[in-house]
Short mmCIF file of C-alpha atoms in Angstrom, two decimals:
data_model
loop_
_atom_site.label_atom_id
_atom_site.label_comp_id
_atom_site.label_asym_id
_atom_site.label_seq_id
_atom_site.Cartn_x
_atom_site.Cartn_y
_atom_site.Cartn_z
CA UNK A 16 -1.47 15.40 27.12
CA UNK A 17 -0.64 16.17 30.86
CA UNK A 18 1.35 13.77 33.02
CA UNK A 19 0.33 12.49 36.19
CA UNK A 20 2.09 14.64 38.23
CA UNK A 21 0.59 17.91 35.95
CA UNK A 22 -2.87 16.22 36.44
CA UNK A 23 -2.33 15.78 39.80
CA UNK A 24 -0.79 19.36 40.77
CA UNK A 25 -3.46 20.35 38.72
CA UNK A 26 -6.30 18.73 40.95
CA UNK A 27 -4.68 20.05 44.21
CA UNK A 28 -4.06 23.65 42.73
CA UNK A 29 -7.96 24.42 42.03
CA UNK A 30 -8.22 22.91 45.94
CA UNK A 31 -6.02 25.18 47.24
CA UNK A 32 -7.70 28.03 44.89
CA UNK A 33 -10.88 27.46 46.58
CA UNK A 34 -9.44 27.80 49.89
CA UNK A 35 -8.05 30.71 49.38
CA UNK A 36 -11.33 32.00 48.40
CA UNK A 37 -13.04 30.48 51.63
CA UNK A 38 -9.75 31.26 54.06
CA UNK A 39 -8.19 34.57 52.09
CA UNK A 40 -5.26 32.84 51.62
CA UNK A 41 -2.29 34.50 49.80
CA UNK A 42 -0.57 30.79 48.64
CA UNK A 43 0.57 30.58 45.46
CA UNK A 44 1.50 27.47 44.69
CA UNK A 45 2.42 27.59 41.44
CA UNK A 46 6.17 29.04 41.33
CA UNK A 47 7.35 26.27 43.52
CA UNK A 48 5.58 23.71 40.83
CA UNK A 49 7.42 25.58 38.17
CA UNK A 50 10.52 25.84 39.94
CA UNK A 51 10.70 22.06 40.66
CA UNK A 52 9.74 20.93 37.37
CA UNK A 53 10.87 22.85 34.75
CA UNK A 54 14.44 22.13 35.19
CA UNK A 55 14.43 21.34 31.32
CA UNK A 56 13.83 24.52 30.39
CA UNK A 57 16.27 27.43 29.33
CA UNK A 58 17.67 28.89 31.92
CA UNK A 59 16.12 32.19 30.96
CA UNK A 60 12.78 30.96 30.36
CA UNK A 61 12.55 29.57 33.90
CA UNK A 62 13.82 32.92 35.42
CA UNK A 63 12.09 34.98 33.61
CA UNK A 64 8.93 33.19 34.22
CA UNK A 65 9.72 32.78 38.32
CA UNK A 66 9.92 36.09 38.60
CA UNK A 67 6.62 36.59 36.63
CA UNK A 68 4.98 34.17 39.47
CA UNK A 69 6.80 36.22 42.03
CA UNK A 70 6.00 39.38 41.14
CA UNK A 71 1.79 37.65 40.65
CA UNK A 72 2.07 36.26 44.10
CA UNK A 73 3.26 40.06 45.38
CA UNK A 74 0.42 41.47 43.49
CA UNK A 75 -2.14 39.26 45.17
CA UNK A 76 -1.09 39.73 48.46
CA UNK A 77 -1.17 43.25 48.27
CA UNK A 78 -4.91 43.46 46.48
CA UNK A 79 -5.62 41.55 49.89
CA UNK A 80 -5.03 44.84 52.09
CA UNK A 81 -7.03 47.57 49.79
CA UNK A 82 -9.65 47.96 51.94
CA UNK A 83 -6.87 48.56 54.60
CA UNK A 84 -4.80 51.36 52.69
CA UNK A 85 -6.32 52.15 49.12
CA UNK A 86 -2.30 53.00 48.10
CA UNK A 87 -2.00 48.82 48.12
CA UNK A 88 -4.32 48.98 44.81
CA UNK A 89 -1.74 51.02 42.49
CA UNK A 90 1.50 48.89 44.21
CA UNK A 91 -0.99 45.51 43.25
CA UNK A 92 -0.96 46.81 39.91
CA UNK A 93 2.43 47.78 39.32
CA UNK A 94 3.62 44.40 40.63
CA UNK A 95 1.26 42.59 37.71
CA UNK A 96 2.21 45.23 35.43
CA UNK A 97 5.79 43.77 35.97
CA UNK A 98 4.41 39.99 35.74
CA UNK A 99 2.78 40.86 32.42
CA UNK A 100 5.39 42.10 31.11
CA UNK A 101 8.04 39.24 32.09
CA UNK A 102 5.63 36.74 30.44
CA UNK A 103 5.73 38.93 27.38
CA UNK A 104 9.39 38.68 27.64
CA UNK A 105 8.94 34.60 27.67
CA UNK A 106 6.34 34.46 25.06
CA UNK A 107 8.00 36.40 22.65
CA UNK A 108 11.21 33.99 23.12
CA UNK A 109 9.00 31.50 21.09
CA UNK A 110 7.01 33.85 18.79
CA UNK A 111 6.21 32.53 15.41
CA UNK A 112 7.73 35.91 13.66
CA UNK A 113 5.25 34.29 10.38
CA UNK A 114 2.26 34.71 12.29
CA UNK A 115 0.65 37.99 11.69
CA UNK A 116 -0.82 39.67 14.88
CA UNK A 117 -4.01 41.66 12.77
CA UNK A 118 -7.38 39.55 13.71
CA UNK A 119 -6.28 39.35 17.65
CA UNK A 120 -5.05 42.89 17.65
CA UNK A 121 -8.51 44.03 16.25
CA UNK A 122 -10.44 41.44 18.68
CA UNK A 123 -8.69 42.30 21.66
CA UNK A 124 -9.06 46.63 20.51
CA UNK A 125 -12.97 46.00 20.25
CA UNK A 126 -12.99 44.26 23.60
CA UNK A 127 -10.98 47.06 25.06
CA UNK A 128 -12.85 49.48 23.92
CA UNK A 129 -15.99 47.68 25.31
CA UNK A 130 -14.68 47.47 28.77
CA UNK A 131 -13.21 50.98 28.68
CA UNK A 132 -16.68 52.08 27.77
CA UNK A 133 -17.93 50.75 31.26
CA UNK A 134 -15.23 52.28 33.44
CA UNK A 135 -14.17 55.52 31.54
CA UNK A 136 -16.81 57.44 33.80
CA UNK A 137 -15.46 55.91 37.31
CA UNK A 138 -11.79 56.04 36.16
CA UNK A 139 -11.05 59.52 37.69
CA UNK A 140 -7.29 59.75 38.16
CA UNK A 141 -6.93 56.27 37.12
CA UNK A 142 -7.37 57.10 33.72
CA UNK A 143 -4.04 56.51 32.60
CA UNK A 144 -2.80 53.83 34.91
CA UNK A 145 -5.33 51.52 33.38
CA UNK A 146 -5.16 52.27 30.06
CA UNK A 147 -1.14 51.53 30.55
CA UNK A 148 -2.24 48.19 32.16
CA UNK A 149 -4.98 47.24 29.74
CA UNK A 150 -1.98 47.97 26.98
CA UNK A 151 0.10 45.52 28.49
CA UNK A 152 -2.04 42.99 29.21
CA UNK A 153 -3.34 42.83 25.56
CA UNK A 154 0.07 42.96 24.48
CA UNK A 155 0.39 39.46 26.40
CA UNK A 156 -2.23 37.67 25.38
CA UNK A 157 -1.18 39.14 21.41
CA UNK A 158 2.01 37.27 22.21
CA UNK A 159 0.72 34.10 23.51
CA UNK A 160 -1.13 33.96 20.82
CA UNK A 161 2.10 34.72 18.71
CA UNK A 162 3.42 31.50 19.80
CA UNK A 163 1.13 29.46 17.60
CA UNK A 164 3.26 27.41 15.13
CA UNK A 165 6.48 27.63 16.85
CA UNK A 166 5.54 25.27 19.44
CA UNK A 167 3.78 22.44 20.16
CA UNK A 168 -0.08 22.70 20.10
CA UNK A 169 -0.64 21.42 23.84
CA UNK A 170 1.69 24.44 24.83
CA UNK A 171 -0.13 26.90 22.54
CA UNK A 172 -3.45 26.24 23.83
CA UNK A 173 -2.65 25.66 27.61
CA UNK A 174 -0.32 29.43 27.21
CA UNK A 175 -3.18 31.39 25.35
CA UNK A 176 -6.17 30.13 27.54
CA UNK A 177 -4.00 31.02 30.45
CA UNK A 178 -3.54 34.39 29.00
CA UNK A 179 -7.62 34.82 28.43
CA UNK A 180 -8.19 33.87 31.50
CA UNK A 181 -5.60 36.82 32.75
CA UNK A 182 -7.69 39.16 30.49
CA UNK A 183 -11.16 37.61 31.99
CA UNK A 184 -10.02 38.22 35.90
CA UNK A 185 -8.54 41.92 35.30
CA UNK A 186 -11.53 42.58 33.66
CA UNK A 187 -13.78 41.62 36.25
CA UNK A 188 -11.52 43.23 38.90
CA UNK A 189 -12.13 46.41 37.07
CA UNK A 190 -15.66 46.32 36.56
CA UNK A 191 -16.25 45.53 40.31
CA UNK A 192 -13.77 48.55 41.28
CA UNK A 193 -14.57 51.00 38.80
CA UNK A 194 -17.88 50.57 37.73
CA UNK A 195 -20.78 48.48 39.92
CA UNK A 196 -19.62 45.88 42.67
CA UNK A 197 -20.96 42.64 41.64
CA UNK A 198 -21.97 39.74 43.91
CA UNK A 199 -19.47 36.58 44.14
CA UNK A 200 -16.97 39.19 42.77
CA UNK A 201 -14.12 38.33 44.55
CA UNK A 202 -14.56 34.06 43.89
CA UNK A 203 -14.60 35.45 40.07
CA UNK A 204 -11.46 37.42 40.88
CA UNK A 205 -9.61 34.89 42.20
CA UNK A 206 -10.99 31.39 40.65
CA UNK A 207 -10.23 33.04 36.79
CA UNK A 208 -6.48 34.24 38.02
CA UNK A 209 -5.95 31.46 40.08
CA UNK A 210 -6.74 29.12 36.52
CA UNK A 211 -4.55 31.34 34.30
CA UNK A 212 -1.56 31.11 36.28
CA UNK A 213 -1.96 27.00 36.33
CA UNK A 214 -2.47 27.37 32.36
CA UNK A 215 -0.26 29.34 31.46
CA UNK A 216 2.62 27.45 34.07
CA UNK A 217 1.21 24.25 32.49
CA UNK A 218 1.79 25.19 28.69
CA UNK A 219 5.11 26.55 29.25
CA UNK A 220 6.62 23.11 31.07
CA UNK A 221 5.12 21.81 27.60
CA UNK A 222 6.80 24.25 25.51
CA UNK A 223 9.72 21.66 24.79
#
């Protein structure tokens, strides 16, 4: 169960989520919440993991400006390239090495290969950047889901919605860039990245 405190950060977070959707507001909230209560932690997990918010937070500022220079778009990427791949550096830390990764690995492959359908045509000389990213990404959520039986169930859960929700807010970033720009796009964007951050910050503090 969450504490208080988690219930209550948790309350203000989506707040401040839907302000930044009304205000385009670049706060991120969420690193100084880990930083401040996570002192329990490894040392490594929490560093590893404040850099991963860091590097998020960078990433979201910098999607801000596309429609002032395009170049922002590949430097947004890169920075959650990094982020995804620090969290697979924390995940793993706590993989279940029992756990096989074969029915996630061939869910997430069929849903890559569905949204790679949509953008292949509108890809251009994005081609491989996003394949790279989508690689990573799945890679993430494969090891959130990893963690299953080598830590507590709240932290399992909270960790591998978080990690969906990731997959769920890339996805529609790339659908509205690559293929047709959807209305409300942006509140999807945001709300669905905004939530897997505060999940996956959430199931981490719950880790131990």
């Amino acid at each position: 169960m969450l504490t208080k405190t988690e219930k209550k950060f948790s309350l203000v977070f989506i707040l401040i989520v839907i302000l930044h959707l009304l205000l385009s507001d670049s706060s991120n909230p969420t690193l100084l919440f880990f930083i401040t209560n996570s002192t329990y932690l490894p040392y490594k997990i929490r560093l590893v993991t404040a850099f991963a918010l860091v590097f998020s937070l960078i990433g979201d500022i910098l999607l801000m400006f596309v429609n002032i220079y395009s170049s922002f778009f590949i430097a947004g990427l890169v920075s959650f390239l990094i982020a995804h791949i620090l969290y697979i550096i924390v995940f793993s830390k706590t993989r279940n090495k029992n756990k096989k990764p074969t029915i996630i690995l061939i869910l997430l492959t069929v849903y890559a290969l569905g949204i790679f359908y949509f953008l292949s045509d509108g890809l251009e000389n994005m081609l491989i950047p996003v394949i790279l990213y989508m690689t990573i990404i799945l890679t993430m959520v494969t090891m959130a889901f990893l963690r299953q039986g080598s830590v507590n169930n709240i932290s399992y859960k909270l960790v591998a919605i978080g990690a969906i929700l990731f997959v769920i807010s890339d996805s529609l970033l790339a659908l509205n860039k690559f293929y047709v720009p959807f209305y409300f796009a942006d509140i999807s964007i945001i709300f669905t990245y905004g939530l897997a951050q505060l999940f996956i910050v959430l199931g981490l503090k719950k880790q131990s």
